[in-house]
Each structure stands twice: as structure tokens, then as C-alpha cells.
Tab-separated table of C-alpha atoms in Angstrom:
chain	number	residue	atom	x	y	z
V	1195	PHE	CA	19.041	-6.906	18.067
V	1196	HIS	CA	22.723	-7.284	17.311
V	1197	GLN	CA	24.630	-4.969	15.015
V	1198	MET	CA	27.979	-5.050	13.270
V	1199	GLU	CA	29.772	-3.042	10.622
V	1200	SER	CA	30.672	-4.650	7.308
V	1201	ASN	CA	31.901	-3.030	4.074
V	1202	GLY	CA	30.143	0.271	4.712
V	1203	GLU	CA	26.962	-1.542	5.687
V	1204	GLN	CA	25.401	-1.853	9.070
V	1205	ILE	CA	24.016	-5.357	9.325
V	1206	LYS	CA	21.244	-5.862	11.835
V	1207	THR	CA	20.308	-9.290	13.127
V	1208	PHE	CA	16.666	-9.875	13.998
V	1209	ILE	CA	15.810	-12.971	16.020
V	1210	PHE	CA	12.248	-14.277	15.973
V	1211	GLY	CA	11.394	-16.855	18.591
V	1212	ASN	CA	10.967	-17.429	22.300
V	1213	LYS	CA	13.049	-14.914	24.232
V	1214	THR	CA	12.716	-16.870	27.495
V	1215	LYS	CA	13.240	-20.275	25.814
V	1216	GLN	CA	11.210	-21.902	28.586
V	1217	ASN	CA	8.738	-23.480	26.212
V	1218	PRO	CA	10.254	-26.751	24.967
V	1219	THR	CA	7.838	-27.178	22.066
V	1220	ASP	CA	6.778	-24.648	19.430
V	1221	GLY	CA	8.240	-21.691	21.294
V	1222	SER	CA	11.777	-23.019	20.894
V	1223	GLU	CA	11.615	-22.467	17.133
V	1224	THR	CA	13.667	-19.486	16.071
V	1225	LEU	CA	14.372	-17.593	12.875
V	1226	LYS	CA	17.352	-15.319	12.268
V	1227	ILE	CA	17.107	-12.593	9.628
V	1228	LEU	CA	20.041	-10.416	8.566
V	1229	ILE	CA	19.188	-6.970	7.238
V	1230	PRO	CA	21.910	-4.764	5.710
V	1231	GLU	CA	21.350	-1.052	6.185
V	1232	LEU	CA	23.099	1.716	4.280
V	1233	LEU	CA	23.842	5.270	5.340
V	1234	LEU	CA	22.231	6.754	2.268
V	1235	PRO	CA	19.531	9.427	1.897
V	1236	GLY	CA	15.997	8.141	1.469
V	1237	TYR	CA	13.708	5.879	3.424
V	1238	SER	CA	14.550	2.577	1.769
V	1239	PHE	CA	17.797	1.587	3.454
V	1240	TYR	CA	16.747	1.566	7.106
V	1241	THR	CA	14.492	-0.852	9.004
V	1242	TRP	CA	11.802	1.256	10.653
V	1243	PRO	CA	10.069	0.107	13.887
V	1244	SER	CA	6.823	-0.572	11.998
V	1245	ALA	CA	8.596	-3.265	9.968
V	1246	GLN	CA	9.550	-5.111	13.150
V	1247	VAL	CA	5.959	-4.968	14.406
V	1248	LEU	CA	4.570	-6.353	11.142
V	1249	ALA	CA	7.297	-9.001	10.964
V	1250	TRP	CA	6.470	-10.225	14.481
V	1251	PHE	CA	2.771	-10.261	13.643
V	1252	LEU	CA	3.546	-12.517	10.651
V	1253	TRP	CA	5.913	-14.698	12.678
V	1254	GLU	CA	3.222	-15.362	15.290
V	1255	ARG	CA	0.965	-16.541	12.429
V	1256	ARG	CA	3.678	-18.480	10.612
V	1257	LEU	CA	1.749	-21.750	10.606
V	1258	SER	CA	-0.852	-20.130	8.335
V	1259	LEU	CA	1.709	-18.734	5.873
V	1260	PRO	CA	2.942	-21.750	3.836
V	1261	ASN	CA	1.886	-21.403	0.172
V	1262	LYS	CA	0.136	-18.076	0.793
V	1263	ARG	CA	0.822	-15.491	-1.913
V	1264	VAL	CA	2.133	-12.296	-0.356
V	1265	LEU	CA	2.951	-8.941	-1.945
V	1266	GLU	CA	4.934	-6.374	0.039
V	1267	LEU	CA	4.516	-2.748	-1.034
V	1268	GLY	CA	7.325	-0.234	-0.463
V	1269	ALA	CA	9.459	-3.099	0.789
V	1270	GLY	CA	12.687	-1.178	1.486
V	1271	THR	CA	14.811	-3.518	3.610
V	1272	SER	CA	11.997	-6.091	3.315
V	1273	LEU	CA	12.047	-7.544	6.837
V	1274	PRO	CA	8.327	-8.556	6.922
V	1275	GLY	CA	8.383	-10.028	3.414
V	1276	ILE	CA	11.566	-11.990	4.093
V	1277	VAL	CA	10.050	-13.384	7.307
V	1278	ALA	CA	6.957	-14.453	5.357
V	1279	ALA	CA	9.118	-16.128	2.710
V	1280	LYS	CA	11.121	-17.966	5.367
V	1281	CYS	CA	7.817	-19.191	6.804
V	1282	GLY	CA	6.829	-20.768	3.469
V	1283	ALA	CA	4.870	-18.015	1.727
V	1284	HIS	CA	5.304	-17.197	-1.958
V	1285	VAL	CA	6.496	-13.607	-1.652
V	1286	THR	CA	6.879	-10.749	-4.108
V	1287	LEU	CA	8.785	-7.736	-2.794
V	1288	SER	CA	8.086	-4.449	-4.539
V	1289	ASP	CA	9.279	-0.879	-4.410
V	1290	CYS	CA	9.245	2.136	-6.688
V	1291	SER	CA	10.165	1.371	-10.309
V	1292	THR	CA	12.210	4.570	-10.539
V	1293	LEU	CA	14.493	3.670	-7.607
V	1294	PRO	CA	16.939	1.091	-9.020
V	1295	LYS	CA	19.272	1.344	-6.005
V	1296	THR	CA	16.381	0.450	-3.733
V	1297	LEU	CA	15.463	-2.577	-5.849
V	1298	GLN	CA	19.108	-3.668	-5.887
V	1299	HIS	CA	19.234	-3.336	-2.116
V	1300	ILE	CA	16.112	-5.486	-1.769
V	1301	GLN	CA	17.881	-8.183	-3.783
V	1302	ARG	CA	20.905	-7.842	-1.500
V	1303	CYS	CA	18.654	-8.303	1.552
V	1304	CYS	CA	17.194	-11.449	-0.003
V	1305	ARG	CA	20.552	-13.010	-0.868
V	1306	LEU	CA	21.923	-12.313	2.603
V	1307	ASN	CA	19.084	-14.524	3.893
V	1308	SER	CA	19.672	-17.312	1.336
V	1309	LEU	CA	16.705	-16.310	-0.831
V	1310	THR	CA	17.496	-16.121	-4.534
V	1311	PRO	CA	15.473	-13.465	-6.414
V	1312	GLY	CA	13.623	-15.042	-9.313
V	1313	LYS	CA	13.721	-18.462	-7.649
V	1314	ASP	CA	12.887	-18.340	-3.932
V	1315	ILE	CA	11.377	-14.864	-3.938
V	1316	GLU	CA	10.386	-12.211	-6.488
V	1317	VAL	CA	11.532	-8.579	-6.612
V	1318	VAL	CA	9.646	-6.159	-8.855
V	1319	GLY	CA	9.395	-2.446	-9.490
V	1320	LEU	CA	5.901	-1.207	-8.650
V	1321	THR	CA	5.110	2.493	-8.457
V	1322	TRP	CA	2.021	3.446	-6.432
V	1323	GLY	CA	-0.757	4.950	-8.521
V	1324	LEU	CA	0.731	3.875	-11.862
V	1325	PHE	CA	-0.833	0.979	-13.716
V	1326	LEU	CA	2.070	-0.365	-15.737
V	1327	ASP	CA	2.788	-3.903	-16.914
V	1328	GLN	CA	4.208	-5.030	-13.558
V	1329	ILE	CA	0.948	-4.689	-11.664
V	1330	PHE	CA	-0.932	-6.799	-14.237
V	1331	GLN	CA	1.696	-9.540	-14.073
V	1332	LEU	CA	1.504	-10.127	-10.318
V	1333	GLY	CA	-0.943	-13.024	-10.382
V	1334	PRO	CA	-3.211	-14.052	-7.490
V	1335	ILE	CA	-2.578	-12.519	-4.053
V	1336	ASP	CA	-3.697	-13.599	-0.574
V	1337	PHE	CA	-2.063	-10.829	1.451
V	1338	ILE	CA	-0.716	-7.393	0.651
V	1339	ILE	CA	1.602	-6.128	3.362
V	1340	GLY	CA	3.322	-2.820	4.025
V	1341	SER	CA	5.159	-1.105	6.858
V	1342	ASP	CA	5.476	2.632	7.369
V	1343	ILE	CA	4.423	3.437	3.823
V	1344	PHE	CA	1.947	6.044	5.136
V	1345	TYR	CA	4.645	8.584	5.990
V	1346	ASP	CA	3.922	11.270	3.380
V	1347	PRO	CA	0.291	12.415	2.943
V	1348	SER	CA	0.961	13.277	-0.706
V	1349	VAL	CA	1.231	9.552	-1.551
V	1350	PHE	CA	-1.663	8.248	0.585
V	1351	GLU	CA	-4.110	8.244	-2.305
V	1352	ASP	CA	-1.627	6.648	-4.723
V	1353	ILE	CA	-1.111	3.818	-2.241
V	1354	LEU	CA	-4.842	3.247	-1.735
V	1355	VAL	CA	-5.593	3.430	-5.471
V	1356	THR	CA	-3.064	0.624	-5.944
V	1357	VAL	CA	-4.443	-1.389	-3.011
V	1358	SER	CA	-8.018	-0.904	-4.230
V	1359	PHE	CA	-7.079	-2.196	-7.687
V	1360	LEU	CA	-5.307	-5.245	-6.228
V	1361	LEU	CA	-8.178	-6.073	-3.847
V	1362	GLU	CA	-10.692	-5.751	-6.660
V	1363	ALA	CA	-8.675	-8.326	-8.605
V	1364	ASN	CA	-8.285	-10.452	-5.436
V	1365	PRO	CA	-11.568	-9.972	-3.493
V	1366	GLN	CA	-10.615	-12.365	-0.691
V	1367	ALA	CA	-7.232	-10.749	-0.075
V	1368	ARG	CA	-6.377	-8.453	2.830
V	1369	PHE	CA	-3.972	-5.553	3.165
V	1370	LEU	CA	-2.016	-5.585	6.434
V	1371	VAL	CA	-0.199	-2.332	7.108
V	1372	ALA	CA	1.780	-1.150	10.113
V	1373	TYR	CA	2.414	2.543	10.439
V	1374	GLN	CA	3.983	4.906	12.937
V	1375	GLU	CA	1.738	7.727	14.091
V	1376	ARG	CA	3.558	10.974	13.354
V	1377	SER	CA	0.643	13.401	13.256
V	1378	SER	CA	-2.887	13.112	14.589
V	1379	ASP	CA	-3.988	15.186	11.587
V	1380	TRP	CA	-3.098	12.458	9.108
V	1381	CYS	CA	-6.159	10.417	8.274
V	1382	ILE	CA	-6.938	7.913	5.524
V	1383	GLU	CA	-10.582	7.283	6.443
V	1384	THR	CA	-11.978	9.553	3.716
V	1385	LEU	CA	-9.681	8.021	1.104
V	1386	LEU	CA	-10.648	4.509	2.183
V	1387	LYS	CA	-14.311	5.306	1.579
V	1388	LYS	CA	-13.529	6.990	-1.739
V	1389	TRP	CA	-11.822	3.852	-3.051
V	1390	GLY	CA	-14.313	1.323	-1.655
V	1391	LEU	CA	-12.169	0.113	1.222
V	1392	GLN	CA	-12.684	-0.428	4.927
V	1393	CYS	CA	-10.263	-1.081	7.769
V	1394	ASN	CA	-10.087	-2.643	11.198
V	1395	ILE	CA	-7.478	-1.892	13.843
V	1396	VAL	CA	-5.535	-5.020	14.826
V	1397	ASP	CA	-4.701	-5.296	18.532
V	1398	THR	CA	-0.928	-5.266	19.028
V	1399	GLU	CA	-0.908	-4.777	22.807
V	1400	HIS	CA	0.043	-8.407	23.426
V	1401	LEU	CA	2.216	-8.838	20.354
V	1402	GLY	CA	5.066	-11.205	21.205
V	1403	SER	CA	3.956	-11.604	24.834
V	1404	GLU	CA	3.640	-15.408	24.634
V	1405	LEU	CA	7.277	-15.526	23.540
V	1406	GLY	CA	8.549	-13.183	26.232
V	1407	ILE	CA	8.750	-10.144	23.942
V	1408	ASP	CA	7.807	-6.662	25.163
V	1409	SER	CA	5.629	-5.050	22.485
V	1410	GLN	CA	6.744	-1.581	23.597
V	1411	GLU	CA	10.347	-2.623	23.074
V	1412	LEU	CA	9.456	-3.687	19.542
V	1413	MET	CA	7.821	-0.332	18.888
V	1414	GLY	CA	10.736	1.624	20.283
V	1415	ASN	CA	8.378	3.787	22.372
V	1416	HIS	CA	6.669	4.986	19.198
V	1417	THR	CA	2.918	4.769	18.625
V	1418	ILE	CA	2.523	2.116	15.943
V	1419	HIS	CA	-0.804	0.911	14.583
V	1420	LEU	CA	-1.566	-2.226	12.613
V	1421	LEU	CA	-4.517	-2.057	10.226
V	1422	GLU	CA	-6.293	-4.696	8.179
V	1423	VAL	CA	-7.805	-3.191	5.029
V	1424	THR	CA	-10.374	-5.033	2.905
V	1425	ARG	CA	-12.914	-4.208	0.238
V	1426	ARG	CA	-15.994	-2.477	1.579
V	1427	SER	CA	-18.811	-4.999	1.802
């Protein structure tokens, strides 16, 4: 990933496609995403390794994304959501309603990738655990996505309450979440059961391998899991 400095921002370039470029057909397709990062306190202005893992997972399934309705929770720099939008999905990026600088930065990330908020992509304030107007105005959803939003155990239940509500309104939808394992003591299994949810671990061992990408390189030597959460049947 290439980096450069610009106006107090660090702009990272993420390239999705065939690293070896030996496949003359589908593998030669590439996508370039520019993500501006700011040296500010908080989690929202940096692209965490989990976001890259989820973005690659979506890229490998890009042929299934056109016209899908995708909501990203805790979007931050929005790499996965922007990839989905570039692959033809109808994407809504969301982050905490009380963090206007974060929402402004999401809009900046969109514009830098030629996506106009309100036209090509939506940006909304959505606070986990609060049922305000925004959550009722989202409309139908096929996928909820999130990366590294399970970093603080005090918000785990707020996240799952929100996901449970959205999956109840969209029974066929799925919640795809990538998270970095920081403590073996952190567990959401009890909360999943409490809110009528179930999860499956998605295999990421071979993520990117067909395109010459080393999954461990993507994860930055961290332990990153990808989960698919659905309503309990």
C-alpha cells in the first residue's frame, strides 16, 4: 500500500486486484481506493487491519454485489463500504451521530473516490443502541457490514441490539463483521443468544490467495476473525 503526505493528511492507496497479474481474464481487473487518514485522537481516522480483510472479502465477491443494499456500521474511514459501492452496491455509511468530525471525514473519503454523498452513496449518523429517526429511515438492507467495531466491551451489547433490530426488520439480511482479537476474554456468544442471533466463523485462511495476496500480510500479523451473524432460526 502506497502512502503520501498531503495537507496534513496521510493518504493511503489500496489496490484490489491480481498482484501477480498473470491471469489475463477476471484477475486483471483492479480497483484503486484512496483513504485519507488524520492524526487525530479517536478510532475513526485510521484504517485498521480488519477493514482491509473485510474489503478484500467483499472484493472477491464483487460479482454478487451490484444492486445489493449495504449498511456499514462504525464506518470510520469506510474502506469496505467504499469498495462495495465501487462494485455496484447501494451503500449507506454510518457512524456515531454525536461525532460530526467523523461523519465529515466519511464524506471526505467518499469524495476522494468520486462518490458523491446523497447521490452515489449515503452517509448517516447512527448511534448504536439508540433508536432515533435515522434507523427507521434506512429502508431495506441485504448486508450489514462492520470492521473492528468490537474493540470496547462496553459497547458490544449496543452494537448487537442495533444489529438485532435491523435483522428483525430484514430477516434475510446478514451481518458480516471483521474484528481483531485483542483479548481471549472478550466474548459475544452470550449476547448473541440474548438478542436472538447466531454466528458462523468465515474462513479467511485463503483470502486473496487466488490473486496472489498473502492473507497474513493483509492482517498485519494480527489475529483477525470474520463472522457472519444472522437471526437465530
